[in-house]
Short mmCIF file of C-alpha atoms in Angstrom, two decimals:
data_model
loop_
_atom_site.label_atom_id
_atom_site.label_comp_id
_atom_site.label_asym_id
_atom_site.label_seq_id
_atom_site.Cartn_x
_atom_site.Cartn_y
_atom_site.Cartn_z
CA MET S 257 1.36 -14.67 10.50
CA LYS S 258 1.00 -18.53 9.42
CA SER S 259 3.05 -20.14 6.56
CA SER S 260 0.45 -23.07 5.65
CA PRO S 261 -1.60 -24.32 3.56
CA LYS S 262 -0.74 -22.51 0.34
CA LEU S 263 -3.01 -19.73 -0.77
CA ASN S 264 -5.03 -20.44 -4.03
CA ILE S 265 -4.34 -17.57 -6.62
CA ALA S 266 -6.58 -16.95 -9.75
CA ILE S 267 -4.87 -15.07 -12.69
CA ILE S 268 -6.74 -13.16 -15.27
CA GLY S 269 -5.02 -11.98 -18.33
CA THR S 270 -3.05 -14.47 -20.17
CA GLY S 271 -0.61 -12.00 -21.86
CA ASN S 272 3.15 -11.35 -20.64
CA ILE S 273 2.26 -10.02 -17.25
CA GLY S 274 -0.15 -12.93 -16.30
CA THR S 275 1.96 -15.42 -17.76
CA ASP S 276 5.36 -14.54 -15.77
CA LEU S 277 3.42 -14.55 -12.70
CA LEU S 278 2.16 -17.88 -13.02
CA VAL S 279 5.81 -19.24 -13.66
CA LYS S 280 6.47 -17.20 -10.39
CA THR S 281 3.61 -18.63 -8.35
CA MET S 282 4.88 -22.26 -9.40
CA ARG S 283 7.86 -21.69 -7.48
CA SER S 284 6.43 -20.03 -4.39
CA LYS S 285 6.26 -21.90 -0.79
CA TYR S 286 2.85 -19.74 -0.27
CA LEU S 287 0.74 -19.74 -3.52
CA THR S 288 -0.78 -21.93 -6.02
CA CYS S 289 -2.63 -21.07 -9.12
CA THR S 290 -5.84 -22.49 -9.42
CA LEU S 291 -7.04 -20.91 -12.54
CA PHE S 292 -5.20 -19.30 -15.29
CA ALA S 293 -8.08 -17.09 -17.18
CA GLY S 294 -7.99 -15.15 -20.48
CA ARG S 295 -10.00 -15.17 -23.85
CA ASN S 296 -7.80 -17.22 -26.22
CA PHE S 297 -6.83 -20.60 -25.71
CA ASN S 298 -4.45 -20.65 -28.48
CA SER S 299 -2.38 -17.68 -26.82
CA PRO S 300 1.39 -18.55 -25.83
CA GLY S 301 0.47 -18.07 -22.30
CA MET S 302 -2.50 -20.13 -21.96
CA LYS S 303 -0.23 -22.99 -23.66
CA ARG S 304 2.51 -22.44 -21.04
CA ALA S 305 -0.24 -23.14 -18.43
CA ASN S 306 -1.54 -26.06 -19.78
CA ASP S 307 1.82 -27.36 -20.28
CA LEU S 308 2.17 -26.75 -16.74
CA GLY S 309 -0.97 -28.50 -15.58
CA VAL S 310 -2.79 -25.50 -14.27
CA THR S 311 -6.65 -25.35 -14.86
CA ILE S 312 -7.45 -22.76 -17.74
CA SER S 313 -10.17 -21.03 -19.10
CA ASP S 314 -11.14 -18.86 -21.71
CA ARG S 315 -14.03 -17.14 -20.21
CA GLY S 316 -12.05 -14.47 -18.32
CA ILE S 317 -13.78 -13.11 -14.88
CA GLU S 318 -16.86 -15.19 -15.60
CA ALA S 319 -14.57 -18.82 -14.53
CA ILE S 320 -14.79 -17.12 -11.07
CA VAL S 321 -18.21 -16.05 -11.18
CA SER S 322 -19.41 -19.64 -11.99
CA ASP S 323 -17.09 -21.32 -9.42
CA PRO S 324 -16.09 -18.65 -6.90
CA ALA S 325 -14.47 -21.24 -4.56
CA ILE S 326 -11.73 -21.61 -7.04
CA CYS S 327 -9.70 -18.96 -5.39
CA ASP S 328 -8.98 -16.67 -2.34
CA LEU S 329 -6.91 -14.35 -4.40
CA VAL S 330 -6.88 -12.80 -8.02
CA PHE S 331 -4.74 -11.12 -9.92
CA ASP S 332 -5.93 -8.67 -12.43
CA CYS S 333 -3.36 -8.55 -15.45
CA THR S 334 -5.71 -7.16 -17.57
CA SER S 335 -6.63 -3.47 -18.34
CA ALA S 336 -7.43 -0.56 -16.30
CA HIS S 337 -10.90 0.39 -17.76
CA ALA S 338 -11.65 -3.59 -17.44
CA HIS S 339 -10.14 -3.81 -13.69
CA VAL S 340 -13.14 -1.50 -12.94
CA GLU S 341 -15.55 -3.92 -13.98
CA HIS S 342 -13.87 -6.75 -12.56
CA TRP S 343 -13.51 -5.02 -9.29
CA ALA S 344 -17.48 -4.48 -8.82
CA ILE S 345 -17.41 -8.27 -9.65
CA LEU S 346 -14.67 -9.63 -7.34
CA GLN S 347 -15.30 -7.17 -4.52
CA LYS S 348 -19.10 -8.47 -4.27
CA LEU S 349 -17.42 -12.21 -4.14
CA GLY S 350 -15.52 -11.51 -1.23
CA LYS S 351 -12.08 -11.91 -3.09
CA THR S 352 -8.77 -10.20 -2.39
CA VAL S 353 -7.48 -8.69 -5.51
CA ILE S 354 -4.13 -7.77 -6.38
CA ASP S 355 -4.20 -5.14 -9.32
CA MET S 356 -1.40 -5.08 -11.80
CA THR S 357 -3.49 -2.28 -13.96
CA PRO S 358 -2.89 1.47 -13.09
CA ALA S 359 -6.74 1.64 -12.49
CA LYS S 360 -5.86 3.69 -9.12
CA LEU S 361 -9.27 1.90 -7.17
CA GLY S 362 -7.06 0.24 -4.52
CA GLU S 363 -4.61 0.91 -1.91
CA LEU S 364 -1.59 2.11 -3.77
CA CYS S 365 1.50 -0.23 -2.90
CA VAL S 366 5.01 -0.58 -2.84
CA PRO S 367 5.93 -3.44 -0.61
CA ALA S 368 9.15 -1.73 0.67
CA ILE S 369 7.64 1.34 1.89
CA ASN S 370 3.85 0.43 3.03
CA ALA S 371 3.04 -3.33 2.87
CA VAL S 372 2.79 -3.48 6.76
CA GLU S 373 0.05 -0.54 6.46
CA CYS S 374 -1.77 -2.05 3.47
CA LEU S 375 -2.19 -5.45 5.47
CA ALA S 376 -3.12 -3.58 8.46
CA THR S 377 -5.80 -1.60 6.86
CA GLY S 378 -7.14 -5.11 5.60
CA ALA S 379 -7.21 -3.71 2.22
CA ARG S 380 -9.00 -6.07 -0.30
CA ASN S 381 -7.70 -4.27 -3.52
CA ILE S 382 -4.25 -3.63 -3.60
CA ASN S 383 -2.84 -1.52 -6.58
CA MET S 384 0.78 -2.28 -7.56
CA ILE S 385 1.11 0.86 -9.21
CA THR S 386 3.28 0.78 -12.49
CA CYS S 387 6.25 -0.38 -13.04
CA GLY S 388 7.99 3.00 -13.30
CA GLY S 389 6.24 3.38 -10.05
CA GLN S 390 7.36 0.21 -8.52
CA ALA S 391 11.43 1.38 -9.50
CA SER S 392 11.19 5.14 -8.85
CA ILE S 393 8.89 5.38 -5.44
CA PRO S 394 11.61 3.58 -3.19
CA ILE S 395 14.02 6.12 -3.97
CA ALA S 396 11.84 8.93 -3.71
CA ASN S 397 10.69 7.81 -0.47
CA ALA S 398 14.02 7.29 0.52
CA LEU S 399 14.81 10.96 -0.01
CA SER S 400 11.86 12.11 1.71
CA GLN S 401 13.19 10.38 4.58
CA VAL S 402 16.13 12.85 5.02
CA HIS S 403 14.20 15.76 3.59
CA GLY S 404 10.77 15.67 4.64
CA ASP S 405 9.86 18.97 2.71
CA ILE S 406 10.68 18.14 -1.41
CA GLU S 407 9.22 20.90 -3.68
CA TYR S 408 9.34 18.55 -6.55
CA ILE S 409 10.01 15.40 -8.06
CA GLU S 410 10.30 13.89 -11.33
CA VAL S 411 10.81 10.44 -12.50
CA ALA S 412 11.94 9.39 -16.45
CA SER S 413 11.63 5.59 -16.93
CA SER S 414 12.95 4.04 -20.32
CA ILE S 415 11.98 0.47 -21.22
CA ALA S 416 12.37 -1.74 -24.24
CA SER S 417 9.73 -1.14 -26.59
CA ARG S 418 9.23 -5.00 -27.00
CA SER S 419 8.43 -5.25 -23.28
CA ALA S 420 5.64 -2.93 -23.61
CA GLY S 421 2.48 -5.08 -24.60
CA PRO S 422 -0.70 -3.84 -25.57
CA ALA S 423 -2.40 -3.15 -22.21
CA THR S 424 0.64 -0.82 -21.27
CA ARG S 425 0.10 1.04 -24.56
CA TYR S 426 -3.61 1.31 -24.14
CA ASN S 427 -3.33 2.54 -20.46
CA LEU S 428 -0.35 5.29 -21.08
CA ASP S 429 -2.77 8.09 -19.65
CA GLU S 430 -3.35 5.81 -16.68
CA TYR S 431 0.31 5.17 -16.10
CA ILE S 432 0.97 8.86 -15.99
CA GLU S 433 -1.49 9.69 -13.66
CA THR S 434 -1.35 6.81 -11.21
CA THR S 435 2.62 6.97 -11.06
CA GLN S 436 2.26 10.55 -10.24
CA ALA S 437 -0.24 9.95 -7.56
CA ALA S 438 1.82 7.58 -5.94
CA LEU S 439 4.89 9.53 -5.97
CA GLN S 440 3.30 12.24 -4.11
CA LYS S 441 1.71 10.31 -1.59
CA LEU S 442 4.50 8.02 -0.74
CA SER S 443 7.31 10.58 -0.85
CA GLY S 444 5.60 13.63 0.41
CA ALA S 445 6.74 15.99 -2.30
CA ARG S 446 4.59 18.83 -3.28
CA ARG S 447 4.66 18.41 -7.36
CA THR S 448 5.71 15.21 -9.02
CA LYS S 449 5.92 14.03 -12.97
CA ALA S 450 6.22 10.90 -14.46
CA ILE S 451 7.64 10.18 -17.83
CA LEU S 452 7.55 6.66 -19.68
CA ILE S 453 9.96 6.27 -23.08
CA LEU S 454 9.38 3.52 -25.03
CA ASN S 455 12.78 2.58 -26.69
CA PRO S 456 12.55 0.50 -30.06
CA ALA S 457 16.42 0.35 -29.75
CA ASN S 458 17.50 -3.10 -31.08
CA PRO S 459 19.09 -5.33 -29.33
CA PRO S 460 16.42 -4.29 -26.55
CA ILE S 461 17.62 -1.55 -23.82
CA ASP S 462 17.41 -2.64 -20.20
CA MET S 463 15.30 -0.81 -17.95
CA GLN S 464 16.37 2.37 -16.46
CA THR S 465 14.82 5.11 -14.42
CA THR S 466 16.26 8.22 -13.37
CA ILE S 467 14.79 10.20 -10.40
CA TYR S 468 15.36 14.07 -10.28
CA ALA S 469 14.28 15.72 -6.95
CA LYS S 470 14.47 19.54 -6.31
CA ILE S 471 15.70 19.92 -2.84
CA ALA S 472 17.02 23.12 -1.08
CA GLU S 473 20.31 22.35 0.79
CA PRO S 474 20.52 18.42 0.45
CA ASP S 475 22.34 16.56 2.78
CA MET S 476 24.18 14.50 0.53
CA ALA S 477 26.08 12.02 2.90
CA ALA S 478 22.47 11.36 4.40
CA ILE S 479 20.82 10.81 1.14
CA ASN S 480 23.20 8.42 0.17
CA ALA S 481 22.73 6.12 2.95
CA SER S 482 19.14 6.28 3.13
CA VAL S 483 19.08 5.34 -0.72
CA LEU S 484 21.58 2.70 -0.23
CA ALA S 485 19.56 1.10 2.85
CA MET S 486 16.55 1.34 0.25
CA VAL S 487 18.30 -0.23 -2.59
CA GLU S 488 18.96 -3.26 -0.35
CA LYS S 489 15.41 -3.65 0.80
CA ILE S 490 14.12 -3.94 -2.77
CA LYS S 491 16.65 -6.15 -3.75
CA ALA S 492 15.18 -8.75 -1.29
CA TYR S 493 12.43 -9.15 -3.58
CA VAL S 494 13.84 -7.90 -6.58
CA PRO S 495 17.12 -9.20 -7.02
CA GLY S 496 17.72 -7.21 -10.67
CA TYR S 497 17.35 -3.90 -8.66
CA GLN S 498 20.36 -1.80 -9.59
CA LEU S 499 21.60 1.66 -8.42
CA ILE S 500 23.85 2.45 -11.13
CA VAL S 501 24.51 6.29 -10.78
CA PRO S 502 24.63 7.17 -6.82
CA PRO S 503 22.69 10.34 -5.64
CA THR S 504 24.71 13.60 -7.29
CA GLN S 505 23.98 17.19 -6.41
CA ASP S 506 23.39 19.10 -10.03
CA GLY S 507 22.82 22.57 -9.36
CA GLY S 508 19.78 22.77 -7.69
CA LYS S 509 18.53 19.11 -8.01
CA VAL S 510 19.12 15.66 -6.51
CA ILE S 511 19.79 13.13 -9.50
CA THR S 512 20.13 9.37 -9.06
CA THR S 513 19.36 6.25 -11.88
CA VAL S 514 18.56 2.75 -11.30
CA LYS S 515 18.17 -0.37 -13.32
CA VAL S 516 16.17 -3.62 -13.08
CA LEU S 517 17.23 -6.72 -14.92
CA GLY S 518 14.58 -9.35 -15.15
CA ALA S 519 14.70 -12.73 -13.61
CA GLY S 520 14.07 -14.56 -16.94
CA ASP S 521 11.46 -16.44 -15.82
CA TYR S 522 8.99 -16.10 -18.69
CA LEU S 523 10.27 -12.99 -20.51
CA PRO S 524 13.54 -11.60 -21.17
CA GLN S 525 16.28 -10.09 -18.99
CA TYR S 526 15.64 -6.96 -20.59
CA ALA S 527 12.23 -6.95 -19.50
CA GLY S 528 13.14 -5.52 -16.01
CA ASN S 529 9.81 -3.25 -16.15
CA LEU S 530 7.70 -6.46 -16.04
CA ASP S 531 9.72 -8.31 -13.55
CA ILE S 532 9.85 -5.56 -11.11
CA ILE S 533 6.03 -5.26 -10.71
CA ASN S 534 5.44 -8.76 -10.79
CA CYS S 535 8.09 -9.32 -8.19
CA ALA S 536 6.35 -7.02 -6.03
CA ALA S 537 2.92 -8.19 -6.67
CA ILE S 538 4.14 -11.75 -5.47
CA ALA S 539 5.84 -10.57 -2.58
CA MET S 540 2.43 -8.85 -1.24
CA ALA S 541 0.77 -11.93 -2.31
CA GLU S 542 2.94 -14.01 0.01
CA LEU S 543 2.39 -11.69 2.71
CA ILE S 544 -1.32 -11.99 2.28
CA ALA S 545 -1.01 -15.72 2.39
CA GLN S 546 0.74 -15.38 5.82
CA THR S 547 -1.73 -13.33 7.18
CA ASP S 548 -4.64 -14.92 9.18
CA SER S 549 -7.37 -12.30 8.55
CA TYR S 550 -7.00 -12.15 5.07
CA ARG S 551 -7.78 -16.01 5.05
CA GLU S 552 -11.28 -15.01 7.11
CA PRO S 553 -14.92 -14.63 5.24
CA GLN S 554 -15.64 -11.10 4.76
CA ALA S 555 -18.44 -9.82 6.35
#
């Protein structure tokens, strides 16, 4: 592991997620944004990047193709469909990619659970799953540490409609499929289900995610200890992550709820759904920046 020099990163996609990531990288000790690329110079994100003195482009991924040396790592903040095309290009260029879309092409990653494993495999495409996945999978994993054979886990995330941009709405099917797949992989549950609710309430609601698990004869004391330990691990990189309903036994189910408040870097605090996935992505990028093998050219 190393702490310097900073890793050069590019951001493709200049919407809410991309712009919030940009603001977060500006205060990172390990990352520096050398390119912010989208399609519209007049977008709010482009204007913010320009004000911050970051190199901008309206050529999208072509800005990297024309100057591959501009970055070492790419955050893809576009859409699941676009990422398929982008990865084919970036893989040939030898770039490491953190995929912010639910494309499910790369290594499914929740930093608190499998960051070390992702780095150990040398994964060059790291998928941050979904906002609901980043909120719920750590709790599901904590349950599985106590009970290794969970029959069924269901997660329901409710987010402010205002915090769901065009890409999120366009990728709803991929959101469900990727969240369910990651839940199953990282919890070991036999069956999983994911639900996303876009709440139009005004004022906007904070992100909340409820986890339901069907567990035979749950050890509630051990479950509570495991969940509390996991919450502390998440709070290390997502300060706004809160356990608001501790694990409770209700019939044959264990139920618990978490809330995520955003840091307010670029987006309102209620957009905790975007903040948690961005915080997870920054945590992974900073680990990559400190890992020697990721700075070596790919064969």
